Short mmCIF file of C-alpha atoms and ligand atoms in Angstrom, two decimals:
data_model
loop_
_atom_site.label_atom_id
_atom_site.label_comp_id
_atom_site.label_asym_id
_atom_site.label_seq_id
_atom_site.Cartn_x
_atom_site.Cartn_y
_atom_site.Cartn_z
CA MET A 1 -52.08 -15.14 135.90
CA SER A 2 -51.23 -12.01 137.62
CA ALA A 3 -47.77 -11.71 139.33
CA PRO A 4 -48.15 -12.33 142.96
CA SER A 5 -48.48 -8.87 145.12
CA PRO A 6 -45.03 -8.17 146.83
CA ARG A 7 -44.51 -8.62 150.48
CA LEU A 8 -46.16 -5.83 152.53
CA VAL A 9 -44.42 -4.08 155.41
CA VAL A 10 -46.36 -2.22 157.53
CA VAL A 11 -44.43 0.21 160.21
CA SER A 12 -46.81 1.93 162.86
CA ASN A 13 -45.67 3.14 166.50
CA ARG A 14 -47.59 0.58 167.98
CA ILE A 15 -48.77 -2.80 166.24
CA GLY A 16 -52.03 -4.76 166.34
CA ASP A 17 -52.16 -8.35 166.94
CA PRO A 18 -54.38 -10.01 164.16
CA ARG A 19 -55.18 -12.77 166.45
CA LYS A 20 -56.77 -10.87 169.24
CA PRO A 21 -60.49 -10.32 168.91
CA ALA A 22 -60.61 -6.95 170.95
CA ALA A 23 -58.33 -5.25 168.19
CA GLY A 24 -59.75 -1.86 166.84
CA GLY A 25 -61.10 -1.44 163.04
CA LEU A 26 -57.82 -0.38 161.78
CA ALA A 27 -55.85 -3.46 163.11
CA VAL A 28 -58.31 -5.65 161.84
CA ALA A 29 -57.88 -3.90 158.38
CA LEU A 30 -54.20 -3.92 158.31
CA GLY A 31 -54.05 -7.19 159.76
CA ASN A 32 -56.32 -8.44 156.86
CA VAL A 33 -54.71 -7.15 154.14
CA LEU A 34 -51.14 -8.36 155.66
CA ALA A 35 -52.67 -11.92 156.04
CA SER A 36 -53.85 -12.26 152.38
CA ARG A 37 -50.51 -11.07 150.93
CA GLY A 38 -48.31 -12.03 153.61
CA GLY A 39 -46.19 -9.64 155.58
CA VAL A 40 -44.59 -8.09 158.40
CA TRP A 41 -45.93 -5.72 160.83
CA PHE A 42 -42.94 -3.67 162.78
CA GLY A 43 -43.29 -1.51 165.74
CA TRP A 44 -42.56 -0.63 169.15
CA SER A 45 -43.62 -3.23 171.75
CA GLY A 46 -45.35 -0.79 174.14
CA LYS A 47 -42.58 -2.13 176.84
CA VAL A 48 -40.06 0.47 178.41
CA VAL A 49 -36.62 -1.03 179.56
CA ALA A 50 -34.26 0.78 181.76
CA ASP A 51 -31.63 2.52 179.89
CA GLY A 52 -28.87 0.34 178.96
CA ALA A 53 -30.61 -2.77 179.94
CA PRO A 54 -29.58 -6.13 178.73
CA GLY A 55 -31.37 -6.91 175.52
CA ALA A 56 -32.20 -3.60 175.01
CA GLY A 57 -32.66 -2.99 171.34
CA LYS A 58 -33.01 -6.65 170.48
CA LEU A 59 -36.23 -7.36 168.14
CA HIS A 60 -38.85 -9.69 169.27
CA TYR A 61 -40.45 -12.21 166.72
CA GLN A 62 -44.16 -13.65 166.85
CA ARG A 63 -45.95 -15.03 164.11
CA ALA A 64 -49.95 -14.55 163.40
CA GLY A 65 -50.60 -17.06 160.59
CA ALA A 66 -48.96 -15.16 157.64
CA VAL A 67 -47.95 -12.09 159.15
CA GLN A 68 -44.76 -11.67 161.10
CA LEU A 69 -45.00 -9.25 164.24
CA VAL A 70 -41.58 -7.78 164.77
CA THR A 71 -41.37 -5.30 167.93
CA ILE A 72 -38.78 -3.39 169.79
CA ASP A 73 -38.76 -2.42 173.30
CA LEU A 74 -37.84 1.43 173.97
CA SER A 75 -35.60 2.74 176.80
CA GLU A 76 -36.62 5.07 179.44
CA GLN A 77 -34.80 7.98 177.55
CA ASP A 78 -36.44 7.26 174.32
CA PHE A 79 -39.58 6.66 175.32
CA GLU A 80 -39.65 10.11 177.38
CA ASP A 81 -38.00 11.85 174.07
CA TYR A 82 -39.48 10.31 171.24
CA TYR A 83 -43.08 9.15 172.68
CA CYS A 84 -44.03 11.87 175.22
CA GLY A 85 -42.01 14.56 174.21
CA TYR A 86 -41.61 15.11 170.13
CA SER A 87 -44.56 12.82 169.33
CA ASN A 88 -47.13 13.94 171.75
CA ARG A 89 -45.78 17.08 173.48
CA ALA A 90 -44.84 19.11 170.23
CA LEU A 91 -46.35 17.14 167.20
CA TRP A 92 -49.60 16.27 168.65
CA PRO A 93 -50.57 19.43 169.45
CA ALA A 94 -49.25 21.32 166.80
CA PHE A 95 -50.95 19.26 164.45
CA HIS A 96 -54.32 19.80 165.91
CA TYR A 97 -53.79 23.51 165.72
CA ARG A 98 -52.71 23.52 169.43
CA LEU A 99 -49.60 25.68 169.52
CA ASP A 100 -50.32 26.92 173.02
CA LEU A 101 -49.94 23.21 174.04
CA ALA A 102 -46.70 22.32 172.36
CA ASP A 103 -43.42 21.93 174.00
CA PHE A 104 -40.45 22.04 171.48
CA ALA A 105 -37.80 21.12 173.91
CA ALA A 106 -34.65 20.56 172.17
CA GLY A 107 -34.37 17.07 173.83
CA TYR A 108 -37.38 15.83 172.29
CA PHE A 109 -36.27 16.66 168.73
CA ALA A 110 -32.94 14.77 169.14
CA GLY A 111 -34.90 11.82 170.62
CA TYR A 112 -37.27 11.57 167.65
CA GLN A 113 -34.27 11.76 165.12
CA ARG A 114 -32.52 9.19 167.38
CA VAL A 115 -35.37 6.45 167.51
CA ASN A 116 -36.41 7.03 164.03
CA ARG A 117 -32.75 6.21 162.93
CA LEU A 118 -32.81 3.30 165.39
CA LEU A 119 -36.14 2.08 163.71
CA ALA A 120 -34.61 2.31 160.16
CA ARG A 121 -31.37 0.42 160.90
CA LYS A 122 -33.57 -2.56 162.70
CA LEU A 123 -36.28 -2.43 159.77
CA ALA A 124 -33.43 -2.42 157.19
CA THR A 125 -32.32 -5.98 158.35
CA LEU A 126 -35.62 -7.40 157.45
CA LEU A 127 -36.15 -5.97 154.29
CA GLN A 128 -36.44 -7.79 150.81
CA PRO A 129 -35.42 -5.85 147.67
CA ASP A 130 -39.23 -6.16 146.56
CA ASP A 131 -41.11 -5.10 149.52
CA VAL A 132 -43.56 -2.57 149.62
CA ILE A 133 -43.21 -0.65 152.79
CA TRP A 134 -46.30 1.23 154.49
CA VAL A 135 -45.37 3.75 157.19
CA HIS A 136 -48.21 5.09 159.46
CA ASP A 137 -48.66 8.24 161.34
CA TYR A 138 -46.74 11.27 163.02
CA HIS A 139 -44.19 9.40 165.20
CA LEU A 140 -42.56 8.26 162.25
CA ILE A 141 -42.24 11.04 159.38
CA PRO A 142 -38.62 10.73 158.89
CA LEU A 143 -38.37 6.79 158.89
CA ALA A 144 -38.33 6.71 155.15
CA ASP A 145 -35.29 9.15 154.94
CA GLU A 146 -33.50 7.20 157.31
CA LEU A 147 -34.28 4.16 155.36
CA ARG A 148 -33.13 5.71 152.24
CA ALA A 149 -29.76 6.97 153.91
CA LEU A 150 -29.42 3.22 154.32
CA GLY A 151 -29.75 2.27 150.73
CA CYS A 152 -33.30 1.02 150.83
CA ARG A 153 -34.95 1.60 147.54
CA GLN A 154 -38.02 0.06 148.00
CA ARG A 155 -41.35 1.62 147.41
CA ILE A 156 -42.28 3.43 150.63
CA GLY A 157 -45.67 5.14 151.46
CA PHE A 158 -46.74 7.23 154.62
CA PHE A 159 -50.31 7.74 155.82
CA LEU A 160 -50.65 10.58 158.45
CA HIS A 161 -54.05 9.69 160.63
CA VAL A 162 -54.04 13.26 162.28
CA PRO A 163 -54.85 16.67 160.47
CA LEU A 164 -51.93 18.43 158.75
CA PRO A 165 -52.70 22.14 159.79
CA PRO A 166 -52.25 25.12 157.38
CA PRO A 167 -48.76 26.62 156.47
CA PRO A 168 -48.36 29.34 159.46
CA ILE A 169 -49.11 26.58 161.97
CA LEU A 170 -46.58 24.40 160.43
CA ALA A 171 -44.16 27.01 160.21
CA ALA A 172 -44.13 27.69 163.85
CA ILE A 173 -42.67 24.20 164.82
CA PRO A 174 -38.93 24.51 165.27
CA GLY A 175 -37.17 22.21 162.46
CA HIS A 176 -40.29 22.18 160.20
CA GLU A 177 -38.04 22.69 157.30
CA TRP A 178 -36.39 19.16 158.35
CA LEU A 179 -39.65 17.30 158.99
CA MET A 180 -41.16 18.71 155.46
CA ARG A 181 -38.19 17.76 153.77
CA SER A 182 -38.62 14.15 155.16
CA PHE A 183 -41.63 13.72 153.26
CA PHE A 184 -39.80 13.65 150.03
CA ALA A 185 -38.37 10.25 150.85
CA TYR A 186 -41.49 8.62 150.21
CA ASP A 187 -43.29 7.76 147.02
CA LEU A 188 -46.47 8.42 148.07
CA VAL A 189 -48.00 10.73 151.13
CA GLY A 190 -51.62 9.68 152.03
CA LEU A 191 -53.38 12.25 154.15
CA GLN A 192 -57.33 12.15 155.69
CA THR A 193 -58.85 14.96 153.83
CA GLN A 194 -58.41 17.14 150.60
CA ALA A 195 -58.15 20.16 153.26
CA ASP A 196 -55.06 18.18 154.40
CA VAL A 197 -53.63 17.63 150.88
CA ASP A 198 -54.23 21.39 150.07
CA HIS A 199 -52.20 22.31 153.44
CA PHE A 200 -49.49 20.02 152.33
CA GLY A 201 -49.11 21.31 148.84
CA ARG A 202 -49.29 24.77 150.04
CA PHE A 203 -46.54 24.29 152.76
CA VAL A 204 -43.92 22.56 150.40
CA GLN A 205 -44.36 25.09 147.76
CA GLU A 206 -44.11 28.21 150.46
CA GLU A 207 -41.41 26.73 152.87
CA ALA A 208 -39.52 23.75 150.95
CA GLY A 209 -39.37 25.55 147.37
CA ALA A 210 -41.48 22.39 145.77
CA VAL A 211 -42.73 22.70 142.31
CA SER A 212 -46.23 21.39 141.68
CA LEU A 213 -46.28 18.92 138.70
CA GLY A 214 -49.92 18.59 138.77
CA ASP A 215 -52.11 15.53 139.90
CA GLY A 216 -50.68 15.86 143.45
CA VAL A 217 -47.12 15.17 142.48
CA PHE A 218 -44.37 17.97 144.11
CA GLU A 219 -40.98 18.09 143.42
CA ALA A 220 -38.30 19.12 145.68
CA LEU A 221 -34.74 18.18 146.43
CA GLY A 222 -34.53 16.21 143.52
CA ARG A 223 -37.53 13.93 144.59
CA GLN A 224 -40.84 13.77 143.60
CA VAL A 225 -43.89 12.79 145.85
CA LEU A 226 -47.41 12.14 145.30
CA ALA A 227 -49.54 13.73 147.94
CA ARG A 228 -53.31 12.57 147.74
CA SER A 229 -56.25 12.27 150.32
CA PHE A 230 -57.20 8.41 151.37
CA PRO A 231 -60.38 9.08 153.96
CA ILE A 232 -59.95 6.56 156.31
CA GLY A 233 -63.26 4.07 157.13
CA ILE A 234 -64.42 1.49 159.13
CA ASP A 235 -65.21 -2.17 158.61
CA VAL A 236 -68.93 -2.10 158.40
CA GLU A 237 -69.49 -5.87 158.36
CA GLU A 238 -67.04 -6.79 160.94
CA PHE A 239 -68.43 -3.88 163.60
CA ARG A 240 -71.86 -4.93 162.93
CA ASP A 241 -71.10 -8.37 163.82
CA LEU A 242 -69.91 -7.38 167.05
CA ALA A 243 -73.28 -6.53 167.68
CA GLY A 244 -74.33 -10.48 167.82
CA SER A 245 -72.09 -11.02 170.77
CA GLU A 246 -73.60 -11.85 174.16
CA GLU A 247 -71.91 -9.20 175.68
CA SER A 248 -73.51 -6.55 173.11
CA ARG A 249 -76.94 -8.09 173.84
CA GLN A 250 -76.68 -8.06 177.69
CA THR A 251 -75.55 -4.54 177.34
CA GLU A 252 -78.37 -3.52 174.97
CA ALA A 253 -80.97 -5.25 177.32
CA MET A 254 -79.41 -3.53 180.50
CA LEU A 255 -79.37 0.18 178.79
CA ARG A 256 -83.33 -0.48 177.28
CA LYS A 257 -84.45 -1.18 180.69
CA GLN A 258 -82.39 1.53 182.48
CA TYR A 259 -82.86 4.64 179.98
CA GLY A 260 -85.99 3.22 178.05
CA HIS A 261 -87.95 6.31 178.94
CA ARG A 262 -85.08 8.91 178.50
CA ARG A 263 -83.60 10.46 175.68
CA LEU A 264 -80.18 8.86 175.40
CA LEU A 265 -77.15 10.52 173.85
CA VAL A 266 -73.53 8.94 173.60
CA GLY A 267 -69.82 9.88 173.39
CA VAL A 268 -67.11 7.90 172.87
CA ASP A 269 -63.46 9.23 172.88
CA ARG A 270 -60.17 8.87 173.95
CA LEU A 271 -59.72 11.42 176.80
CA ASP A 272 -57.51 13.81 174.86
CA TYR A 273 -58.10 18.03 174.27
CA SER A 274 -58.65 17.44 170.83
CA LYS A 275 -61.76 15.76 171.10
CA GLY A 276 -63.87 19.21 172.45
CA LEU A 277 -65.20 17.28 175.72
CA PRO A 278 -65.56 20.09 178.10
CA ARG A 279 -67.21 22.21 175.27
CA ARG A 280 -69.52 19.56 174.52
CA PHE A 281 -70.34 18.99 178.53
CA ARG A 282 -71.43 23.02 178.27
CA ALA A 283 -73.38 22.21 175.42
CA ILE A 284 -75.44 19.93 177.58
CA GLN A 285 -75.60 22.68 180.22
CA ASP A 286 -76.83 24.83 177.57
CA LEU A 287 -79.44 22.40 176.38
CA LEU A 288 -80.77 21.88 179.81
CA GLU A 289 -81.10 25.61 180.49
CA ASN A 290 -82.51 26.63 177.47
CA TYR A 291 -84.50 23.79 176.39
CA PRO A 292 -85.91 22.56 179.62
CA GLU A 293 -88.19 19.63 178.20
CA ASN A 294 -84.95 17.74 178.32
CA LEU A 295 -85.06 18.06 182.33
CA GLN A 296 -85.25 14.71 183.85
CA SER A 297 -84.86 13.03 180.66
CA ALA A 298 -81.75 13.69 178.23
CA THR A 299 -79.16 11.63 179.60
CA LEU A 300 -75.70 11.76 178.01
CA ILE A 301 -73.48 8.61 178.51
CA GLN A 302 -69.81 9.57 177.84
CA ILE A 303 -67.14 7.07 177.64
CA ALA A 304 -63.67 8.57 177.87
CA SER A 305 -60.94 6.15 177.60
CA PRO A 306 -57.57 6.99 179.75
CA SER A 307 -54.97 8.08 177.38
CA ARG A 308 -51.48 9.78 177.60
CA GLU A 309 -51.80 9.84 181.44
CA THR A 310 -48.34 10.81 181.89
CA LEU A 311 -48.74 13.93 180.62
CA SER A 312 -49.80 17.08 182.32
CA ALA A 313 -52.27 18.37 179.70
CA TYR A 314 -54.06 15.18 179.90
CA THR A 315 -54.56 14.93 183.60
CA ASP A 316 -55.37 18.77 183.85
CA LEU A 317 -58.19 17.68 181.08
CA ARG A 318 -59.53 15.05 183.29
CA ASP A 319 -59.63 17.25 186.43
CA GLU A 320 -61.67 19.69 184.49
CA LEU A 321 -64.38 17.24 182.99
CA GLU A 322 -64.54 15.52 186.63
CA GLY A 323 -65.14 19.10 187.81
CA LEU A 324 -68.04 19.93 185.16
CA ALA A 325 -69.69 16.96 185.24
CA GLY A 326 -70.16 16.97 188.76
CA LYS A 327 -71.16 20.73 188.56
CA ILE A 328 -73.66 20.09 185.84
CA ASN A 329 -75.07 16.96 187.95
CA GLY A 330 -75.26 18.85 190.95
CA GLU A 331 -77.12 21.66 189.54
CA PHE A 332 -79.78 19.77 187.35
CA GLY A 333 -79.57 16.04 188.39
CA GLU A 334 -82.43 14.55 190.58
CA LEU A 335 -82.79 11.53 192.81
CA ASP A 336 -83.49 9.22 189.89
CA TRP A 337 -82.15 11.17 186.99
CA LEU A 338 -78.55 12.59 186.06
CA PRO A 339 -77.71 14.38 182.83
CA ILE A 340 -74.12 13.45 182.41
CA ARG A 341 -73.19 9.69 183.26
CA TYR A 342 -69.24 10.11 182.70
CA LEU A 343 -66.99 6.99 182.51
CA HIS A 344 -63.29 7.42 182.40
CA ARG A 345 -62.46 4.02 181.17
CA THR A 346 -62.06 1.95 178.05
CA TRP A 347 -65.12 0.09 176.93
CA ALA A 348 -64.82 -3.37 175.52
CA ARG A 349 -64.95 -3.11 171.88
CA ARG A 350 -67.94 -5.63 171.85
CA ARG A 351 -70.24 -3.31 173.97
CA LEU A 352 -69.79 -0.39 171.75
CA PRO A 353 -72.48 -1.32 169.48
CA ALA A 354 -75.46 -1.69 171.81
CA LEU A 355 -74.34 1.79 173.11
CA TYR A 356 -74.75 3.34 169.72
CA ARG A 357 -78.09 1.40 169.04
CA CYS A 358 -79.64 2.51 172.07
CA SER A 359 -78.54 6.24 171.91
CA ARG A 360 -80.87 8.76 169.74
CA VAL A 361 -78.08 11.27 169.27
CA ALA A 362 -74.14 10.75 168.94
CA LEU A 363 -71.93 13.88 169.85
CA VAL A 364 -68.84 13.72 168.10
CA THR A 365 -67.64 17.02 168.40
CA PRO A 366 -63.66 17.21 168.47
CA LEU A 367 -62.27 20.61 167.89
CA ARG A 368 -59.96 19.07 165.52
CA ASP A 369 -59.49 15.56 164.34
CA GLY A 370 -57.86 13.62 161.60
CA MET A 371 -60.95 11.46 160.63
CA ASN A 372 -63.04 10.28 163.60
CA LEU A 373 -64.00 6.73 163.30
CA VAL A 374 -66.87 6.88 166.13
CA ALA A 375 -68.78 8.74 163.82
CA LYS A 376 -68.84 6.06 160.94
CA GLU A 377 -69.39 3.42 163.79
CA TYR A 378 -72.75 5.07 165.10
CA VAL A 379 -74.02 5.52 161.51
CA ALA A 380 -73.22 1.62 160.97
CA MET A 381 -75.10 0.59 164.10
CA GLN A 382 -78.35 2.70 163.79
CA ASN A 383 -81.58 0.90 163.20
CA GLU A 384 -82.35 2.04 159.38
CA ALA A 385 -86.13 2.06 160.37
CA ASP A 386 -85.82 4.29 163.22
CA PRO A 387 -82.24 5.67 163.14
CA GLY A 388 -80.52 8.23 165.56
CA VAL A 389 -79.13 11.34 164.71
CA LEU A 390 -75.45 12.10 164.38
CA VAL A 391 -74.21 15.61 165.52
CA LEU A 392 -70.72 16.44 164.26
CA SER A 393 -68.03 18.92 164.32
CA ARG A 394 -67.19 20.76 161.22
CA PHE A 395 -63.67 20.40 162.31
CA ALA A 396 -63.55 16.36 161.97
CA GLY A 397 -62.10 15.00 158.96
CA ALA A 398 -65.21 12.86 158.83
CA ALA A 399 -67.21 15.97 158.17
CA GLU A 400 -65.79 16.48 154.80
CA GLN A 401 -67.79 12.90 153.81
CA MET A 402 -70.76 13.15 156.09
CA ARG A 403 -72.35 15.98 154.91
CA GLU A 404 -75.89 14.83 156.07
CA ALA A 405 -74.91 14.61 159.72
CA LEU A 406 -75.83 18.06 161.64
CA LEU A 407 -72.68 19.75 161.20
CA VAL A 408 -71.66 21.89 164.10
CA ASN A 409 -69.12 24.20 165.40
CA PRO A 410 -68.01 23.24 168.67
CA TYR A 411 -66.63 26.31 169.83
CA ASP A 412 -70.37 27.81 169.52
CA ILE A 413 -71.49 26.16 172.50
CA PRO A 414 -75.36 27.68 172.16
CA ALA A 415 -75.39 26.74 168.57
CA THR A 416 -74.21 23.31 169.65
CA ALA A 417 -76.74 22.79 171.95
CA GLN A 418 -79.65 23.97 169.53
CA ALA A 419 -78.29 21.39 166.95
CA ILE A 420 -78.60 18.90 169.65
CA GLN A 421 -82.14 19.76 170.53
CA ARG A 422 -83.08 19.81 166.44
CA ALA A 423 -81.61 15.93 166.58
CA LEU A 424 -83.62 15.11 169.66
CA ARG A 425 -86.56 16.29 167.94
CA MET A 426 -85.94 15.36 164.32
CA PRO A 427 -88.99 13.91 162.51
CA LEU A 428 -88.58 10.35 161.53
CA ALA A 429 -88.80 10.91 157.49
CA GLU A 430 -85.70 13.39 157.83
CA ARG A 431 -83.72 11.21 160.04
CA ARG A 432 -84.11 8.22 157.66
CA GLU A 433 -83.22 10.17 154.74
CA ARG A 434 -79.98 11.58 156.37
CA HIS A 435 -79.30 8.09 157.77
CA ALA A 436 -79.59 6.59 154.44
CA ALA A 437 -77.26 8.70 152.85
CA LEU A 438 -74.70 8.70 155.44
CA LEU A 439 -74.82 4.66 155.58
CA ARG A 440 -74.49 4.41 151.97
CA GLN A 441 -71.32 6.67 152.15
CA ILE A 442 -69.44 4.71 154.96
CA THR A 443 -70.64 1.48 153.35
CA GLU A 444 -68.98 2.31 149.85
CA HIS A 445 -66.08 3.83 151.48
CA ASP A 446 -64.84 1.48 154.12
CA VAL A 447 -61.45 0.51 155.62
CA HIS A 448 -61.02 -2.06 152.80
CA GLU A 449 -61.42 0.34 150.05
CA TRP A 450 -59.27 2.54 152.15
CA SER A 451 -56.27 0.16 151.96
CA ARG A 452 -56.60 -0.98 148.58
CA ASN A 453 -56.53 2.43 147.25
CA PHE A 454 -53.72 3.57 149.16
CA LEU A 455 -51.79 0.35 148.07
CA ASP A 456 -52.81 0.35 144.47
CA ALA A 457 -51.60 3.93 144.39
CA LEU A 458 -48.18 3.05 145.91
CA ALA A 459 -47.90 0.38 143.57
CA THR A 460 -48.52 2.34 140.31
CA VAL A 461 -46.92 5.69 141.34
CA LYS A 462 -44.29 6.84 139.11
CA THR A 463 -41.47 9.38 140.32
CA ARG A 464 -38.66 10.65 138.32
CA LEU A 465 -36.39 8.92 141.11
CA ARG A 466 -38.11 5.56 141.04
CA ALA A 467 -37.98 5.52 137.04
CA GLU A 468 -34.37 6.33 137.39
CA ILE A 469 -33.77 3.44 139.92
CA GLN A 470 -35.60 0.83 137.69
P1 ADQ B 1 -58.35 8.35 167.68
O1 ADQ B 1 -57.72 9.72 167.84
O2 ADQ B 1 -58.05 7.28 168.51
O3 ADQ B 1 -57.39 8.10 166.17
P2 ADQ B 1 -60.97 7.79 166.45
O4 ADQ B 1 -61.00 7.59 164.80
O5 ADQ B 1 -62.10 8.65 167.11
O6 ADQ B 1 -59.66 8.46 167.16
O7 ADQ B 1 -61.09 6.29 167.37
C1 ADQ B 1 -60.51 5.41 167.18
C2 ADQ B 1 -61.19 3.96 167.70
O8 ADQ B 1 -60.83 3.97 168.84
C3 ADQ B 1 -62.85 3.73 167.59
O9 ADQ B 1 -62.70 2.31 166.70
C4 ADQ B 1 -63.31 4.03 168.46
O10 ADQ B 1 -64.60 3.04 168.96
C5 ADQ B 1 -62.22 3.08 169.56
N1 ADQ B 1 -62.60 4.23 170.81
C6 ADQ B 1 -62.48 5.57 171.08
N2 ADQ B 1 -62.78 5.80 172.27
C7 ADQ B 1 -62.90 4.60 172.97
C8 ADQ B 1 -63.35 4.29 174.38
N3 ADQ B 1 -63.38 5.02 174.97
N4 ADQ B 1 -63.72 3.03 174.81
C9 ADQ B 1 -63.58 2.11 173.37
N5 ADQ B 1 -63.20 2.38 172.52
C10 ADQ B 1 -63.12 3.30 172.28
C11 ADQ B 1 -56.41 8.59 165.13
C12 ADQ B 1 -56.81 9.83 164.81
C13 ADQ B 1 -58.40 10.03 164.37
C14 ADQ B 1 -58.52 8.84 163.09
C15 ADQ B 1 -57.78 7.86 163.52
C16 ADQ B 1 -57.94 6.62 162.16
O11 ADQ B 1 -56.67 10.54 166.04
O12 ADQ B 1 -58.73 11.24 163.34
O13 ADQ B 1 -59.82 8.71 162.81
O14 ADQ B 1 -56.61 7.75 164.04
O15 ADQ B 1 -57.11 7.15 161.56
#
C-alpha cells in the first residue's frame, strides 16, 4: 500500500470556498485536491479593517469537510500598499507588459514586503513538518523566502497565473533583484507557458547570475529551483454540468428567442486593460464598415465584470468602453438592432454555458493574458455537430496550446475584423475539424491534470539544498 499523501497547504491572495457552488473552475479544482487529501487553504479574507482595530491580524477559522479555511483581514494601510499598490499598480501592469501604467511608489514596495512577512508569520504557526505548500500568484512571490527565514523546511511550490515578461521589462521593475531572488526560496516555480519559462531562465541567468543545470533547474544563491510550464485548464465536466441548471436552460431559451435570427458573438472578461476590450469594440466597428452584410445582424454580447474599481486605470477604461459602445451603437444601430450589448456586471457562472452555446463566435482578444480560461470554456460548450469558432489573441497563454483557433494580433484591428468575418462565414466542415482538435486538447489537459502534474513535480523535485536537508 502506498503511503498517504502529505497534507497540502494552499496559499492564495483570496481563497475559494469549496462549499459554494458559484466558485470558479480554479477554486473547484483546488478545493477538490484539498478535499481529497485533506488540507488547509490560507489567504486574505477580502475584509479591510481600520488600522490598529481590535482583532486586526487575528486568524479566522472555518471548516469545509476535510478542508480548513484560514483567513486574515488586512488593515487599510496594508490593503492600500500591498493589494492596490504593489500587487495591482506595479506588478500586474508590469507583468502584462504595461510599464506605462505601472506605479512603483516606495510605500507600495514596503507594504508588499510587510504583508508577505505578516502572512508568513501567521502561516508558520499552522504548519506541520511534512506539509507540502503551494503558493499562488504575483501577490505572494516573496512568501517562501519569508517562510524560510522563519526556519520552514517544507517543500514549497509557486504557480504564477499571469505572464512573466521578458528580461528587459522585468529589469525595469525597481527592486527586481530582490523579487527574482525570492523565487530561489521555492523548490518548484510553475508558469503558464513555455515562453514564460524561457523568460524566467533568461532573466535569472542574465540578472541574478544563476547557472542553468539543465532540465529547467537553475542554481543561484546556493539554492536550486526547478522552473517548468504547467498550462492551466478547466474542469470540462463541471462546466458542462452547469448547462443542465434551470438558470442555464432559461438563459438559452431567452437568447435563442431574442437572437435566433442574428449572428451572435460573445466576449466574457473581467474589465481589465489587459483584456483588449477597446480594440475588440473597434474591430466590430471595422467589421460593420467593411463587411456590410453584418449590418442588422452581427451582435456582440460583451460581459465585463467590475474589477479593481478603486484604481484609476480601471475607471478610465470603463469610461472609454462606455463611450465606444455608445458611439458604435449610435452610428450603426437601428430601432430593433444594436451591434454591441455591453453589460458591466458579473454574470452568474451558471448562465455562462448558455451564452457560449448560442454564440457563433467567441472573441478572446487580450493584449496579454497568462492563459485565459474563457477560451477553453467556450470550446467546452459548443455543439460538436455545429460548433462555433474561437477567435483567439496570439498573446493569450492559451494560444500556445490552442493552435486550431483563429489566431489574431489584437493590435491589428483590420486583421482582427477580417478574422471575425472569416469565423462568421466558416464552412461547417472546417468548424468541426478545428473544434474537434481544440476539444481534444482541453479535455486531455484539464485542470485536474494541471494540479496533479504540479503536485507530482513538487513531490519529486530534487534540489541540492533539499538533499542536504533530508
Ligand atoms: P483572469 O484574469 O480572471 O484570471 P480568465 O482566465 O479569463 O482571467 O477568467 C477566469 C474565470 O472568470 C473564468 O472561469 C471566467 O468564466 C470567469 N469570468 C470572467 N469574466 C467574467 C464575467 N464577466 N462574468 C462571470 N464570470 C467571468 C487569471 C489570469 C488568467 C488565467 C487565470 C487562471 O489573468 O490569464 O487564465 O488566472 O490561471
